[in-house]
XYZ file of C-alpha atoms in Angstrom:
155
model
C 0.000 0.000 0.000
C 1.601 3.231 -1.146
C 0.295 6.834 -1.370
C -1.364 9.235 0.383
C -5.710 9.376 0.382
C -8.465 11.883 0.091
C -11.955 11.348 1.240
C -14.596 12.914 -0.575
C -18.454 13.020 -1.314
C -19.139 9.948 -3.702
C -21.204 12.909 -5.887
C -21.578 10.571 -9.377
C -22.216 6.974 -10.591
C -18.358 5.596 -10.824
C -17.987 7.004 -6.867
C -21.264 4.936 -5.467
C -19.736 2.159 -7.494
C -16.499 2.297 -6.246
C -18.441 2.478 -2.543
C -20.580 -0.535 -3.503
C -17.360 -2.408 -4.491
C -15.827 -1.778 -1.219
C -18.557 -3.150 0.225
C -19.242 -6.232 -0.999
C -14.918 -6.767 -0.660
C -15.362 -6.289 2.916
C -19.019 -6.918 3.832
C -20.309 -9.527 1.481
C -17.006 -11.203 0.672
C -15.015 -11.038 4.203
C -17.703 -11.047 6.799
C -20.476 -13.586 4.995
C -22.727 -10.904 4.728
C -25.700 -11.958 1.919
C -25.283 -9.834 -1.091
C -29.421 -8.756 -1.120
C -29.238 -7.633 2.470
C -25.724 -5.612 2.064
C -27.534 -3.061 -0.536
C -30.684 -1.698 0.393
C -33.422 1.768 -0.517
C -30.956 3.744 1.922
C -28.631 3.584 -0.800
C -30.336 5.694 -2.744
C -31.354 8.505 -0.291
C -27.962 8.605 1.940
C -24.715 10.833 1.616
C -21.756 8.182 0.734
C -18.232 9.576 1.339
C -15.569 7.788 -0.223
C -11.898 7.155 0.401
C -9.442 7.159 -2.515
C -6.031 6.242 -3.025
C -3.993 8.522 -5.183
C -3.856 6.596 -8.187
C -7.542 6.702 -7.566
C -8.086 2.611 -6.017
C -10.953 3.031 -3.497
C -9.918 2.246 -0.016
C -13.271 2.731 2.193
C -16.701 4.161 2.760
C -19.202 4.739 4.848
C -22.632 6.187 4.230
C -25.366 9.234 6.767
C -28.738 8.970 6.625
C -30.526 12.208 7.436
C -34.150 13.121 8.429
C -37.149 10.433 7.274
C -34.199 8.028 6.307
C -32.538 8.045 9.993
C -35.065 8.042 12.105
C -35.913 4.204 12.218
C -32.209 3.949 13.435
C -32.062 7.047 15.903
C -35.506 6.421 17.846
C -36.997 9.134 15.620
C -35.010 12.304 16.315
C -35.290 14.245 12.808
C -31.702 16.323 14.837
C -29.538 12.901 14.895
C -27.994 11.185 11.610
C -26.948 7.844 11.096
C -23.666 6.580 10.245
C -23.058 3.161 8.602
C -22.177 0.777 5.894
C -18.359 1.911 7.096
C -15.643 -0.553 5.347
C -11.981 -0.166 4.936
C -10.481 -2.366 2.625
C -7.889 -5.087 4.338
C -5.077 -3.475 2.750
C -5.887 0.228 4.049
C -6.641 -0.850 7.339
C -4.331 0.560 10.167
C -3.369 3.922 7.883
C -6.197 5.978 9.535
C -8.521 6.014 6.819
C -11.751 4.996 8.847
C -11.201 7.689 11.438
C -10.936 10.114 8.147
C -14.376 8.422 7.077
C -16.004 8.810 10.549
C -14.922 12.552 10.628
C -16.276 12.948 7.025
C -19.067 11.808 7.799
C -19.592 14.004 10.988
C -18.322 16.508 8.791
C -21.793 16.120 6.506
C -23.885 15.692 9.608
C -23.226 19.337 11.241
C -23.397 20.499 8.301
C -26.679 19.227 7.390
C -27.567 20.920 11.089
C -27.680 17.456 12.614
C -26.638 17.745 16.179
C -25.410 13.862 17.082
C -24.443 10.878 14.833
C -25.983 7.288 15.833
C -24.428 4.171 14.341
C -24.453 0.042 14.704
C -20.887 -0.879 15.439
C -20.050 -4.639 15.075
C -19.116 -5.663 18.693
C -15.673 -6.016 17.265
C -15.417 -2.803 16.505
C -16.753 -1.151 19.750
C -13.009 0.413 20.622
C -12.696 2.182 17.418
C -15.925 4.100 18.004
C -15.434 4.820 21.425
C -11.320 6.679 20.516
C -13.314 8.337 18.498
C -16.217 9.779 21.220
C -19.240 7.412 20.586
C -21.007 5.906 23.542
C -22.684 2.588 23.303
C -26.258 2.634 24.627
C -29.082 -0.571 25.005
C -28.183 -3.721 24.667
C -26.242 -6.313 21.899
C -28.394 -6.674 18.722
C -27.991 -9.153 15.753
C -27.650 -7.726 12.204
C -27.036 -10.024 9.173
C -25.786 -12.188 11.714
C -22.740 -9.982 13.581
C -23.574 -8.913 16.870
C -23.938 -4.588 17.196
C -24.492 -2.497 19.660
C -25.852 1.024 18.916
C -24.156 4.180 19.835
C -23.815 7.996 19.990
C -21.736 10.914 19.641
C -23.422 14.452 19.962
C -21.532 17.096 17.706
């Protein structure tokens, strides 16, 4: 793995494919995760952000729902976004890019006027969120089959 990254907004079609690629590596391909579940109506409604190498490979992604779209996932609170769908590809893991997605991402959500950012973490994945200010609340939850636990982090 050489070269630096940028994260950006995944604003056309070849960026939301290059998310949904990333994806399925790490979701679908790594974790078991079934292929009809991993892509859902979200998808068409949230705010991807995108990490990129320099010669343009994609490295992660991670998606915020806003308003209607987040409030199944944030008890209803039209002020709190949710964060997910966040995969790093194995061979950018460890260089910092999913802290530069989270902070994208919470990036999008202030300035949408949102005023916290809910997400699922994988159990696994519970000290990354929490270096990075997100509190888990309730208890441990299946999803496609990984045990989550929700969390928070006001803005």
């Amino acid at each position: 793995m050489s070269g630096p990254y940028t994260v950006r907004i995944a604003e056309d079609p070849a960026d939301r494919e290059a998310c949904f690629a990333v994806r399925k590596e790490v979701f679908v391909l790594e974790q078991g995760v079934d292929e009809d579940i991993e892509y859902d109506a979200y998808d068409a409604v949230a705010v991807h952000v995108l990490a990129v190498r320099e010669d343009g490979v994609p490295l992660g992604t991670g998606r915020l729902l806003h308003g209607a779209a987040a409030a199944a996932k944030t008890g209803g609170d039209a002020s709190v976004g949710s964060l997910g769908r966040l995969a790093v590809s194995r061979e950018a893991r460890g260089l910092g890019v999913g802290v530069a997605l989270v902070r994208a991402i919470e990036d999008v959500a202030r300035a949408r006027g949102l005023t916290a950012v809910d997400l699922h973490a994988q159990t696994q994945a519970l000290g990354f969120y929490e270096r990075l200010g997100y509190a888990p609340y309730g208890p441990q939850f299946p999803d496609a089959g990984i045990p989550h636990r929700a969390m928070r982090r006001a803005l």
